[in-house]
XYZ file of C-alpha atoms in Angstrom:
756
model
C -145.862 -6.614 -27.786
C -142.266 -7.123 -28.962
C -139.405 -8.310 -26.760
C -135.708 -7.569 -26.686
C -132.859 -10.013 -27.112
C -131.301 -10.738 -23.739
C -127.928 -9.385 -24.841
C -129.286 -6.057 -26.165
C -127.683 -3.252 -24.099
C -130.330 -1.248 -22.220
C -128.371 2.071 -22.218
C -128.206 1.971 -26.014
C -131.970 1.370 -26.235
C -132.682 4.295 -23.919
C -130.387 6.495 -25.958
C -132.251 5.464 -29.128
C -135.568 6.300 -27.486
C -134.272 9.650 -26.284
C -134.837 8.770 -22.595
C -131.272 9.593 -21.377
C -129.036 12.508 -22.317
C -125.954 12.004 -24.467
C -123.000 10.912 -22.340
C -119.463 12.158 -22.050
C -116.819 9.775 -23.371
C -114.720 8.318 -20.592
C -112.067 10.921 -19.803
C -108.754 10.257 -21.490
C -105.987 12.306 -19.930
C -103.721 11.444 -22.870
C -106.341 11.550 -25.645
C -104.685 12.555 -28.912
C -106.067 14.413 -31.919
C -104.608 14.907 -35.376
C -105.486 16.716 -38.608
C -104.930 14.631 -41.768
C -106.231 14.047 -45.247
C -105.739 15.419 -48.784
C -105.044 19.159 -48.713
C -104.407 19.148 -44.989
C -101.897 21.409 -43.235
C -100.669 21.400 -39.631
C -103.555 23.754 -38.773
C -106.322 22.216 -40.928
C -107.537 18.810 -42.026
C -109.806 15.875 -41.216
C -110.205 15.585 -37.436
C -109.182 12.191 -36.076
C -109.142 10.872 -32.505
C -106.927 8.137 -31.032
C -108.981 5.736 -28.872
C -107.998 2.252 -27.696
C -104.861 2.465 -29.807
C -106.751 3.114 -33.054
C -107.300 6.321 -35.006
C -110.898 7.124 -35.944
C -112.937 10.043 -37.261
C -115.630 12.402 -35.913
C -119.056 12.763 -37.558
C -120.142 16.247 -38.651
C -123.655 15.950 -37.114
C -124.211 18.952 -34.782
C -120.517 19.876 -35.098
C -120.019 23.662 -35.072
C -117.483 26.405 -34.313
C -117.386 25.889 -30.550
C -116.549 22.189 -31.007
C -113.881 23.131 -33.539
C -112.479 25.699 -31.077
C -112.049 23.051 -28.369
C -110.308 20.730 -30.846
C -107.969 23.487 -32.096
C -107.008 24.539 -28.568
C -106.274 20.930 -27.696
C -104.002 20.800 -30.752
C -102.115 23.867 -29.453
C -103.632 26.600 -31.637
C -105.168 29.866 -30.446
C -108.655 29.294 -31.875
C -110.713 27.820 -34.712
C -111.478 29.759 -37.885
C -114.141 27.377 -39.215
C -115.072 23.735 -39.682
C -115.739 21.617 -42.774
C -118.512 19.036 -43.256
C -119.082 16.184 -45.698
C -115.521 14.831 -45.704
C -113.934 17.886 -47.334
C -110.501 16.454 -46.456
C -111.368 13.014 -47.765
C -113.184 10.097 -46.104
C -111.293 8.427 -43.287
C -110.880 4.758 -42.470
C -111.616 2.677 -39.417
C -114.175 3.532 -36.727
C -116.180 6.736 -36.436
C -115.428 7.317 -32.774
C -117.591 10.359 -31.989
C -120.988 11.617 -33.155
C -123.303 14.422 -32.049
C -120.507 16.168 -30.171
C -121.691 19.101 -28.026
C -119.168 21.458 -26.375
C -119.748 24.543 -24.279
C -116.529 26.004 -25.661
C -114.599 26.249 -22.404
C -113.463 22.605 -22.320
C -109.723 21.955 -22.520
C -110.145 18.668 -24.382
C -112.677 17.180 -26.790
C -113.213 14.223 -24.459
C -114.801 16.623 -21.939
C -117.636 17.411 -24.360
C -120.885 15.442 -24.582
C -121.493 12.935 -27.370
C -123.291 9.689 -28.124
C -120.370 7.778 -26.624
C -117.355 6.025 -28.076
C -118.169 4.333 -31.383
C -121.921 5.037 -31.158
C -122.784 6.593 -34.516
C -125.196 6.352 -37.430
C -122.797 8.179 -39.797
C -120.705 7.057 -42.734
C -117.215 8.320 -43.607
C -118.762 10.697 -46.155
C -119.748 12.776 -43.092
C -116.264 13.028 -41.530
C -115.718 16.490 -40.085
C -112.691 18.719 -40.690
C -111.492 21.810 -38.840
C -109.476 24.905 -39.777
C -107.517 26.404 -36.870
C -105.910 29.827 -36.558
C -102.229 29.188 -37.395
C -100.964 31.128 -34.360
C -99.897 28.837 -31.543
C -101.081 29.274 -27.978
C -98.773 31.170 -25.625
C -96.923 28.509 -23.676
C -97.211 25.985 -26.530
C -93.456 25.771 -26.938
C -92.794 23.409 -29.827
C -94.106 20.883 -32.292
C -92.236 17.620 -31.793
C -92.110 14.542 -33.958
C -94.729 12.113 -32.698
C -93.610 8.530 -32.984
C -96.874 7.050 -31.716
C -98.151 4.203 -33.853
C -101.292 2.237 -32.931
C -102.770 -0.166 -32.210
C -102.586 -0.671 -28.418
C -100.038 2.068 -28.052
C -97.339 0.180 -29.953
C -94.466 2.363 -31.055
C -92.360 2.635 -34.147
C -89.269 3.947 -32.403
C -86.390 4.504 -34.824
C -84.800 3.417 -38.085
C -81.285 2.486 -39.196
C -79.453 1.317 -42.289
C -77.716 -2.055 -42.222
C -74.807 -1.974 -44.707
C -74.810 -4.854 -47.173
C -71.926 -4.098 -49.519
C -68.328 -4.450 -48.349
C -67.572 -0.861 -49.383
C -70.467 0.456 -47.239
C -69.310 -1.581 -44.221
C -65.892 0.122 -44.338
C -67.372 3.640 -44.137
C -67.485 5.403 -40.776
C -70.800 6.972 -41.840
C -73.336 4.498 -43.213
C -75.319 6.117 -46.046
C -76.574 3.007 -47.875
C -78.076 -0.254 -46.737
C -81.176 -2.245 -45.842
C -83.835 -0.358 -43.877
C -84.421 -1.673 -40.362
C -87.199 -0.385 -38.103
C -87.342 -0.732 -34.332
C -90.885 -1.782 -33.534
C -92.021 -2.781 -30.030
C -88.368 -2.935 -28.983
C -87.290 -5.323 -31.755
C -85.587 -4.568 -35.075
C -87.482 -5.576 -38.208
C -86.711 -5.227 -41.893
C -89.107 -3.540 -44.321
C -90.473 -5.331 -47.363
C -89.482 -3.607 -50.611
C -92.846 -4.216 -52.320
C -94.433 -0.822 -52.940
C -91.302 0.964 -51.645
C -90.865 4.443 -53.196
C -88.338 7.292 -53.330
C -90.663 9.221 -51.008
C -90.220 6.461 -48.415
C -86.455 6.711 -48.851
C -86.598 10.472 -48.406
C -88.330 10.113 -45.030
C -85.836 7.471 -43.848
C -82.854 9.593 -44.920
C -84.347 12.641 -43.192
C -84.704 10.729 -39.921
C -81.060 9.664 -40.164
C -79.829 13.241 -40.681
C -79.415 13.244 -44.462
C -81.019 15.951 -46.645
C -81.820 13.769 -49.652
C -81.889 10.279 -51.105
C -80.178 8.788 -54.174
C -81.171 6.002 -56.605
C -80.187 2.472 -55.620
C -78.721 -0.175 -57.968
C -81.503 -2.562 -56.979
C -80.634 -5.413 -59.353
C -77.277 -5.874 -57.620
C -78.911 -6.111 -54.190
C -81.464 -8.549 -55.630
C -78.585 -10.697 -56.843
C -77.044 -10.750 -53.344
C -80.454 -11.509 -51.813
C -81.175 -14.402 -54.197
C -77.807 -15.987 -53.480
C -78.573 -15.949 -49.745
C -82.030 -17.425 -50.320
C -80.484 -20.313 -52.270
C -78.021 -21.068 -49.490
C -79.567 -23.834 -47.330
C -77.384 -22.783 -44.370
C -78.483 -19.156 -44.549
C -80.058 -17.933 -41.301
C -81.673 -15.108 -43.253
C -83.713 -17.604 -45.288
C -85.405 -19.027 -42.198
C -85.960 -15.613 -40.638
C -87.748 -14.205 -43.684
C -90.454 -16.858 -43.349
C -91.565 -15.292 -40.047
C -93.900 -12.321 -40.251
C -92.279 -10.957 -37.079
C -89.161 -10.337 -39.212
C -90.969 -7.850 -41.462
C -92.744 -4.538 -41.651
C -95.274 -5.412 -44.353
C -95.789 -2.083 -46.120
C -94.874 1.594 -45.775
C -96.372 4.452 -47.782
C -95.023 8.002 -47.329
C -95.665 11.302 -49.090
C -92.019 12.303 -48.601
C -92.852 15.308 -46.406
C -93.250 13.427 -43.122
C -90.646 14.162 -40.425
C -90.855 10.577 -39.120
C -91.873 7.216 -40.554
C -94.519 6.907 -37.821
C -96.365 9.743 -39.584
C -96.578 7.628 -42.767
C -99.097 4.872 -43.427
C -97.391 1.836 -41.928
C -98.876 -1.638 -42.139
C -96.951 -3.956 -39.839
C -98.599 -7.192 -40.973
C -100.868 -8.208 -43.885
C -104.606 -7.718 -43.406
C -105.149 -11.458 -42.763
C -102.368 -11.509 -40.160
C -100.508 -14.793 -39.876
C -102.497 -16.393 -42.688
C -100.501 -14.521 -45.363
C -96.729 -14.085 -45.673
C -95.616 -10.501 -45.021
C -93.262 -10.218 -47.991
C -93.965 -12.938 -50.596
C -91.306 -12.893 -53.292
C -89.879 -9.627 -52.009
C -86.683 -8.634 -50.239
C -85.595 -5.981 -47.777
C -85.958 -2.364 -48.910
C -82.610 -0.696 -49.642
C -82.008 3.034 -49.281
C -79.113 5.254 -50.349
C -78.788 8.671 -48.685
C -76.746 11.748 -49.600
C -74.852 13.333 -46.708
C -74.796 17.107 -46.297
C -71.554 18.994 -47.088
C -70.545 19.252 -43.432
C -70.640 15.477 -42.949
C -68.969 14.302 -46.161
C -65.423 12.942 -46.101
C -62.779 15.567 -46.897
C -61.908 13.855 -50.160
C -65.518 14.065 -51.383
C -66.117 16.461 -54.244
C -67.728 19.752 -53.236
C -71.248 20.492 -54.391
C -72.281 23.055 -56.963
C -71.649 26.699 -56.174
C -75.354 27.463 -56.485
C -76.276 24.935 -53.769
C -73.706 26.561 -51.480
C -75.283 29.939 -52.232
C -78.720 28.540 -51.343
C -77.398 27.188 -48.059
C -75.829 30.507 -47.101
C -79.193 32.308 -47.380
C -80.399 30.651 -44.190
C -78.523 29.959 -40.950
C -79.053 28.765 -37.379
C -77.921 30.817 -34.376
C -77.558 30.218 -30.609
C -78.109 26.448 -30.690
C -76.446 24.295 -28.054
C -75.938 21.421 -30.509
C -75.080 21.042 -34.187
C -78.236 21.309 -36.267
C -80.267 23.475 -33.910
C -80.789 27.183 -33.443
C -82.814 30.286 -34.161
C -83.686 30.476 -37.874
C -82.318 33.523 -39.705
C -82.693 34.277 -43.421
C -80.791 36.649 -45.705
C -82.955 39.201 -47.536
C -81.938 42.506 -49.073
C -78.337 41.904 -47.913
C -79.456 41.772 -44.276
C -79.989 38.854 -41.901
C -83.364 38.669 -40.159
C -85.533 36.192 -38.267
C -88.680 34.179 -38.985
C -91.858 34.749 -36.962
C -93.350 31.635 -35.338
C -96.885 32.343 -36.622
C -97.699 29.261 -38.707
C -94.287 27.705 -38.001
C -94.376 23.898 -38.082
C -92.332 20.754 -38.610
C -92.814 20.746 -42.393
C -91.386 24.265 -42.831
C -88.684 23.532 -40.253
C -87.683 20.428 -42.238
C -87.223 22.535 -45.391
C -84.750 24.702 -43.425
C -82.940 21.651 -42.073
C -82.541 20.028 -45.495
C -81.457 23.347 -47.040
C -78.643 23.482 -44.469
C -77.510 19.924 -45.232
C -79.161 18.237 -42.234
C -82.037 15.752 -42.201
C -85.670 16.470 -41.395
C -86.685 18.502 -38.337
C -87.317 16.713 -35.070
C -88.686 19.834 -33.397
C -90.074 23.208 -34.496
C -89.750 25.705 -31.640
C -91.839 28.787 -30.958
C -91.533 31.808 -28.675
C -87.808 32.613 -29.103
C -86.795 29.555 -27.071
C -83.308 29.709 -28.573
C -82.873 33.436 -27.995
C -84.053 36.681 -29.565
C -82.243 38.523 -32.343
C -81.774 42.177 -33.187
C -82.681 43.607 -36.568
C -85.580 42.837 -38.922
C -88.153 40.028 -38.812
C -88.215 39.025 -42.462
C -90.869 36.285 -42.685
C -94.128 35.219 -41.056
C -96.884 32.699 -41.832
C -94.391 30.504 -43.680
C -96.254 27.750 -45.556
C -94.181 24.938 -47.065
C -95.443 21.824 -48.792
C -92.358 19.869 -47.747
C -90.651 19.266 -51.102
C -89.261 22.801 -51.542
C -85.486 23.070 -51.964
C -85.215 26.312 -50.001
C -87.305 28.305 -47.552
C -87.602 31.096 -50.136
C -89.627 28.691 -52.338
C -92.360 28.544 -49.672
C -95.202 31.052 -49.473
C -94.959 33.604 -46.642
C -95.836 37.102 -45.493
C -93.516 39.920 -44.521
C -92.755 39.738 -40.808
C -93.927 43.288 -40.238
C -97.430 42.598 -41.575
C -98.912 40.870 -38.525
C -97.286 42.501 -35.526
C -94.556 39.930 -34.850
C -91.925 40.778 -32.232
C -88.592 39.102 -31.550
C -90.186 37.121 -28.720
C -91.850 35.232 -31.610
C -88.537 34.218 -33.244
C -88.816 30.672 -34.634
C -86.171 28.004 -34.109
C -85.535 24.414 -35.113
C -83.816 21.207 -34.046
C -82.724 19.021 -36.973
C -81.797 15.364 -37.261
C -78.052 14.971 -37.851
C -76.014 11.904 -38.861
C -74.430 9.797 -36.153
C -70.693 10.008 -36.840
C -69.740 8.218 -33.621
C -67.805 11.223 -32.271
C -69.728 11.151 -28.989
C -68.200 7.746 -28.237
C -64.664 9.157 -28.620
C -64.743 11.594 -25.693
C -65.790 11.423 -22.033
C -65.530 13.339 -18.763
C -64.112 11.891 -15.554
C -63.864 12.962 -11.932
C -66.402 15.801 -11.938
C -69.036 16.484 -9.299
C -71.720 16.126 -11.981
C -71.934 14.508 -15.449
C -71.462 17.995 -16.993
C -67.918 18.563 -15.715
C -64.583 16.793 -15.379
C -61.256 15.946 -16.976
C -61.543 15.588 -20.776
C -60.498 12.123 -21.939
C -60.349 11.273 -25.648
C -59.948 8.114 -27.691
C -57.275 8.337 -30.382
C -55.216 6.013 -32.528
C -51.783 5.368 -30.998
C -49.603 3.181 -33.241
C -52.632 1.447 -34.697
C -54.319 0.878 -31.322
C -57.304 2.852 -29.999
C -56.378 4.312 -26.611
C -58.021 6.572 -24.054
C -55.998 9.410 -22.577
C -55.922 13.012 -21.390
C -55.599 16.292 -23.318
C -52.728 18.673 -22.597
C -54.025 21.986 -21.207
C -51.411 24.142 -22.977
C -53.395 26.743 -24.980
C -56.657 25.138 -23.809
C -59.414 27.780 -23.996
C -63.137 28.337 -24.446
C -63.133 27.527 -28.180
C -61.629 24.103 -27.495
C -63.932 23.561 -24.509
C -66.941 24.491 -26.665
C -66.057 21.760 -29.165
C -65.595 19.218 -26.345
C -68.995 20.006 -24.789
C -70.722 19.891 -28.180
C -69.075 16.550 -28.962
C -70.302 15.233 -25.597
C -73.841 16.397 -26.387
C -73.780 18.688 -23.334
C -74.265 22.047 -25.061
C -71.948 24.999 -24.410
C -68.764 25.288 -22.361
C -69.166 27.251 -19.145
C -65.476 27.099 -18.209
C -62.286 25.851 -19.822
C -60.271 24.370 -16.960
C -56.474 24.165 -17.170
C -55.609 22.775 -13.737
C -57.659 19.723 -12.792
C -55.817 18.526 -9.696
C -59.122 18.244 -7.803
C -60.677 15.921 -10.442
C -59.589 12.292 -10.510
C -59.383 10.924 -14.046
C -60.113 7.362 -15.130
C -57.418 4.893 -13.951
C -55.200 3.947 -16.871
C -56.219 6.991 -18.946
C -53.945 9.586 -17.339
C -51.336 9.703 -20.109
C -51.569 12.699 -22.460
C -52.550 11.476 -25.945
C -53.485 14.841 -27.503
C -51.619 18.170 -27.307
C -51.432 21.509 -29.064
C -55.192 21.460 -29.628
C -56.410 24.542 -31.499
C -60.074 24.758 -32.545
C -61.943 27.427 -34.458
C -65.033 26.533 -32.454
C -67.118 25.123 -35.327
C -65.647 21.606 -35.391
C -67.832 18.593 -34.574
C -65.129 16.905 -32.477
C -61.740 17.570 -30.873
C -60.310 15.008 -33.285
C -61.105 17.456 -36.137
C -59.168 20.359 -34.553
C -55.544 21.181 -35.335
C -53.143 19.443 -32.943
C -49.557 18.271 -32.593
C -48.394 15.223 -34.528
C -46.093 13.777 -31.876
C -47.531 14.676 -28.459
C -45.657 17.463 -26.692
C -46.936 18.800 -23.362
C -44.807 21.250 -21.367
C -45.983 20.014 -17.964
C -46.737 16.371 -18.722
C -49.844 14.532 -17.532
C -51.557 14.580 -14.181
C -52.975 17.612 -12.424
C -52.746 19.929 -15.437
C -54.835 17.993 -17.932
C -57.584 19.867 -19.766
C -61.049 19.927 -18.234
C -64.446 21.472 -18.934
C -67.655 22.503 -17.276
C -70.617 22.360 -19.683
C -74.061 23.971 -19.687
C -77.158 23.754 -21.872
C -77.581 27.544 -22.067
C -75.238 30.515 -22.456
C -75.241 34.284 -22.829
C -74.795 36.005 -26.195
C -73.591 39.619 -26.259
C -74.292 41.712 -29.366
C -73.398 45.365 -29.872
C -76.021 47.661 -31.403
C -74.067 48.745 -34.497
C -76.636 51.325 -35.610
C -76.340 53.265 -32.323
C -72.548 53.480 -32.671
C -72.932 54.886 -36.186
C -75.537 57.455 -35.112
C -73.730 58.792 -32.032
C -70.088 59.130 -33.138
C -68.442 62.598 -32.959
C -65.089 64.287 -32.152
C -64.194 66.133 -28.952
C -61.023 68.034 -28.036
C -60.961 67.376 -24.280
C -58.635 69.321 -21.915
C -56.069 67.263 -20.044
C -57.325 68.774 -16.794
C -60.475 66.648 -17.204
C -58.677 63.420 -18.099
C -56.779 62.454 -14.940
C -59.081 59.532 -14.104
C -59.081 58.302 -17.708
C -55.282 58.523 -17.809
C -55.049 56.496 -14.610
C -57.190 53.779 -16.216
C -55.047 53.673 -19.403
C -57.806 55.084 -21.610
C -55.451 57.373 -23.561
C -52.721 56.706 -26.110
C -49.136 56.387 -24.832
C -48.206 59.811 -26.198
C -50.352 61.335 -23.428
C -47.642 60.280 -20.946
C -45.224 62.756 -22.558
C -47.527 65.803 -22.410
C -47.191 68.736 -20.035
C -50.130 67.994 -17.760
C -52.604 69.693 -17.194
C -51.946 71.847 -20.289
C -53.158 70.793 -23.712
C -55.917 68.501 -24.922
C -56.561 65.100 -26.511
C -58.723 64.510 -29.602
C -61.263 61.795 -28.843
C -63.572 59.834 -31.147
C -66.599 59.440 -28.868
C -69.692 57.260 -29.299
C -72.365 55.427 -27.330
C -72.505 51.646 -27.089
C -75.437 49.445 -26.203
C -74.586 45.806 -25.545
C -77.530 43.398 -25.599
C -77.616 39.932 -24.054
C -79.559 37.929 -26.643
C -78.649 34.516 -25.207
C -80.488 32.183 -22.858
C -78.372 32.763 -19.725
C -77.239 35.851 -17.839
C -73.784 37.215 -18.695
C -71.850 37.130 -15.402
C -68.227 38.042 -14.588
C -65.768 35.180 -14.565
C -64.523 36.038 -11.080
C -66.387 36.514 -7.809
C -66.633 39.741 -5.810
C -63.457 38.968 -3.867
C -61.473 39.502 -7.100
C -63.141 42.718 -8.274
C -60.980 45.851 -8.421
C -61.994 49.146 -6.809
C -61.338 52.240 -8.934
C -61.120 55.277 -6.703
C -61.428 57.842 -9.507
C -64.789 56.576 -10.728
C -65.709 55.106 -7.315
C -66.992 51.714 -8.386
C -65.810 48.114 -8.693
C -64.683 46.705 -12.029
C -65.661 43.058 -12.366
C -63.995 42.530 -15.766
C -60.801 44.407 -16.562
C -60.951 43.666 -20.296
C -64.562 43.765 -21.434
C -64.214 45.615 -24.768
C -61.472 46.753 -27.129
C -61.875 49.936 -29.171
C -59.473 50.238 -32.126
C -58.912 52.363 -35.212
C -57.339 50.347 -38.031
C -56.006 51.083 -41.478
C -57.838 49.454 -44.382
C -55.305 46.625 -44.332
C -55.872 45.978 -40.614
C -52.901 47.749 -38.971
C -53.735 49.499 -35.706
C -53.195 53.290 -35.763
C -54.938 54.250 -32.528
C -54.131 52.157 -29.491
C -57.050 49.984 -28.482
C -58.714 51.156 -25.324
C -58.928 48.102 -23.100
C -62.071 49.222 -21.332
C -62.643 47.976 -17.790
C -66.318 48.319 -16.964
C -68.820 47.471 -14.325
C -71.624 45.341 -15.743
C -75.260 46.200 -15.097
C -78.745 46.190 -16.578
C -79.147 49.743 -17.837
C -82.524 48.886 -19.385
C -84.766 45.856 -19.785
C -87.844 45.185 -21.918
C -91.214 46.203 -20.538
C -92.334 43.898 -17.748
C -88.831 42.632 -16.930
C -87.025 43.694 -13.752
C -83.398 44.835 -13.696
C -81.338 42.339 -11.697
C -77.822 43.782 -11.793
C -76.542 47.215 -10.734
C -73.051 48.508 -9.962
C -74.104 50.839 -7.130
C -73.481 49.845 -3.493
C -71.244 46.902 -4.412
C -74.211 45.291 -6.133
C -74.221 42.084 -8.179
C -72.871 42.621 -11.691
C -73.977 41.105 -14.967
C -76.378 41.516 -17.893
C -79.745 39.733 -17.669
C -81.144 37.778 -20.623
C -83.034 40.238 -22.835
C -81.566 43.345 -21.139
C -78.773 45.641 -22.256
C -75.866 47.545 -20.753
C -75.507 51.081 -22.173
C -72.363 53.236 -22.062
C -73.198 56.787 -23.050
C -70.864 58.819 -25.227
C -70.271 61.327 -22.425
C -68.766 58.974 -19.800
C -65.047 58.475 -19.274
C -63.200 56.017 -21.521
C -66.084 55.753 -24.002
C -63.791 56.770 -26.854
C -60.733 56.105 -28.968
C -57.870 58.577 -28.566
C -57.019 59.659 -32.159
C -54.764 62.626 -31.256
C -51.843 61.088 -33.187
C -53.889 59.983 -36.244
C -53.726 61.845 -39.562
C -56.618 62.341 -42.005
C -57.666 59.342 -44.093
C -59.984 56.349 -44.453
C -59.983 53.833 -41.614
C -61.856 50.947 -40.012
C -63.339 51.541 -36.563
C -63.600 48.309 -34.584
C -65.202 47.304 -31.286
C -64.640 43.822 -29.812
C -66.803 42.649 -26.896
C -65.426 39.986 -24.533
C -62.189 39.998 -26.580
C -60.289 37.422 -24.553
C -63.266 35.032 -24.538
C -63.124 35.040 -20.749
C -66.862 34.448 -20.356
C -68.743 31.738 -22.242
C -71.171 32.765 -24.990
C -73.304 30.772 -27.380
C -71.950 32.692 -30.387
C -68.624 34.539 -30.564
C -68.986 35.460 -34.247
C -71.127 38.513 -33.428
C -68.732 39.945 -30.802
C -66.878 42.127 -33.347
C -68.398 45.298 -34.807
C -66.748 47.237 -37.624
C -67.500 50.566 -39.327
C -65.939 52.391 -42.241
C -64.486 55.637 -40.896
C -63.555 58.811 -42.802
C -61.506 61.472 -40.945
C -60.544 64.773 -42.605
C -58.586 66.207 -39.670
C -61.560 68.169 -38.312
C -64.620 65.947 -38.713
C -65.354 62.223 -38.624
C -67.975 60.068 -40.372
C -68.847 56.474 -39.491
C -70.869 54.441 -41.982
C -71.688 50.824 -42.864
C -71.431 49.655 -39.236
C -72.069 45.903 -38.905
C -71.411 43.014 -36.542
C -69.126 40.118 -37.391
C -71.955 37.724 -38.282
C -73.601 40.115 -40.745
C -73.830 39.652 -44.507
C -71.331 42.496 -44.974
C -68.785 40.788 -42.692
C -69.184 37.473 -44.529
C -68.606 39.244 -47.851
C -65.456 40.911 -46.502
C -64.177 37.539 -45.283
C -64.781 35.956 -48.710
C -62.913 38.803 -50.437
C -60.036 38.510 -47.980
C -59.783 34.755 -48.591
C -59.820 35.398 -52.351
C -56.958 37.912 -51.968
C -54.958 35.371 -49.972
C -55.470 32.733 -52.666
C -54.340 35.171 -55.348
C -51.221 36.002 -53.327
C -50.402 32.325 -52.994
C -50.758 31.835 -56.752
């Protein structure tokens, strides 16, 4: 009879003899999975599990579709398509954590399935299992974020930075070249340059908000390094002898969104017994800033790169470098479906736009829905493509995508330090208050107030974006109820005029010498910021399809005349005899933003109109104009005063706003307010207009009274042909369309020619 060693674990013996059933691994509420290996994609690869701070593989014994389904659901995908045995995605390293995994198929996590137990396996890495998931994300799985987890024991590689070495780099406000430093376990370390590649540099630059990397003059940096090593008083010389000063080795493919996704070896394999960087020096990286972040004196890029950039754009983002992804195809802007959308494809978009890599790929129209076509779906990028059009994809219409599947992205952007040059004071919350800016006054940096003369939503939008607080909810001109910072009450900036696209108030046009009509104090500029805003867009196609002429008798126009819906010549007519010629049309105004569109004023300020017997919450909601081809107005703009309500909403969504019975007014997110062609004031009075070619224009929210995430799509224009009896509208488009951008480019070209 044979005996057991005293230390031999009895449960393991019983398991070997088949006397007890396989156990469940101890439940890990935060257990993480990942798919990696050669040929892997976000939805397929070698299955690895993080346990006790170390990544390990899963053996393919007894592994089948139901186990793969549990793993895919845990990873955020709808289901599994298949699994792969015999290390199809390459053999892994480290422990084989799980073997003989058995799932029912209803488990929410792989750790709820039965197995031999953690680390109990008779497999080799040639049996590592892989899975292939359906690329569609689960409903409610909102985004794919950069994971900066780095084992072992849950240690974290947090962030990177460049430490400028050269005097010229130290003088720059934006550091684009220097030694790589990594924050690891709360302490900054430098990275050894041995084995450092351009792919590593590309990942670092992407994290810092730069689209690409540039070659480094390494021999010069080596010369500087050697001189410091020869200096006996150099602190750097003593620090480099400590392994805690270094990250030993980094190896990236160049497609990773974060260095933590690369292979990072913090210390040599033998730990303290070997130096971390023998004979090496710190790795040096040089990054290329995107066009938007280069100094003004920098030379512009090639025309073709600008053309590539303009074929993709971001819309409705609260911050620079984020938004719904839209691409230009067949001279029309359209969206990208979120089926198969991931960080790698999102990073291609970010770099194409001159930003760094993506820090988040968003699904489910989280940054608003668009109108118009869905151009792309199942986008598959390798990560090194120059443009999104270089990636493989399907047509958006091929797999039933809707606009509630619109994909979005948040990109890494460079830190220009603008956020440190503005602050809010005196507000009831951190999102509101008096705007205080830091500017240079006679060579000294000083904090002060902004004059509220001409202060409006465009300027407030720039201030909120600079603060990192999203959109402006209100632009406040009288701030007597907000107490500013003591000593910062003097006005240091006046005459501020922003287009709305600037990164900081300091980039807007402003007075040289400060001139403020009412001085400092209670009338300094203020803001109220919000992370979400409405976005009104007119359905241009409906306007084009419904336009027609009507000769309407004056006897039916008394109410319209009272509300100033007719041209001034109507005042001189012999009422009620005669008629007015009206260009009539229907308008459908969608709220595509992420917040309800609400009137600026409360009910106490609404105006009752007896003729139409309802309250008007906004007196100037739209302008309707007929213009000559050079932009001169020939038919007086109808300053329409409407009540706001949800005429229709998508299926399953309730209408919230209605004008009847003094109801709440507004337009709910996703709903639309329709004004039929046959209601009063839904026209332009063209009685005094002769035959010819014109431009028909509609402007929504023309005075920018209510905050929106995007004002560029508030203007709609059509070409209009009038022969004296009939009218034709064609080529109707909103202000953010390809057609509008082309018109703007031609207009700018004409202006340049005139100047010459």
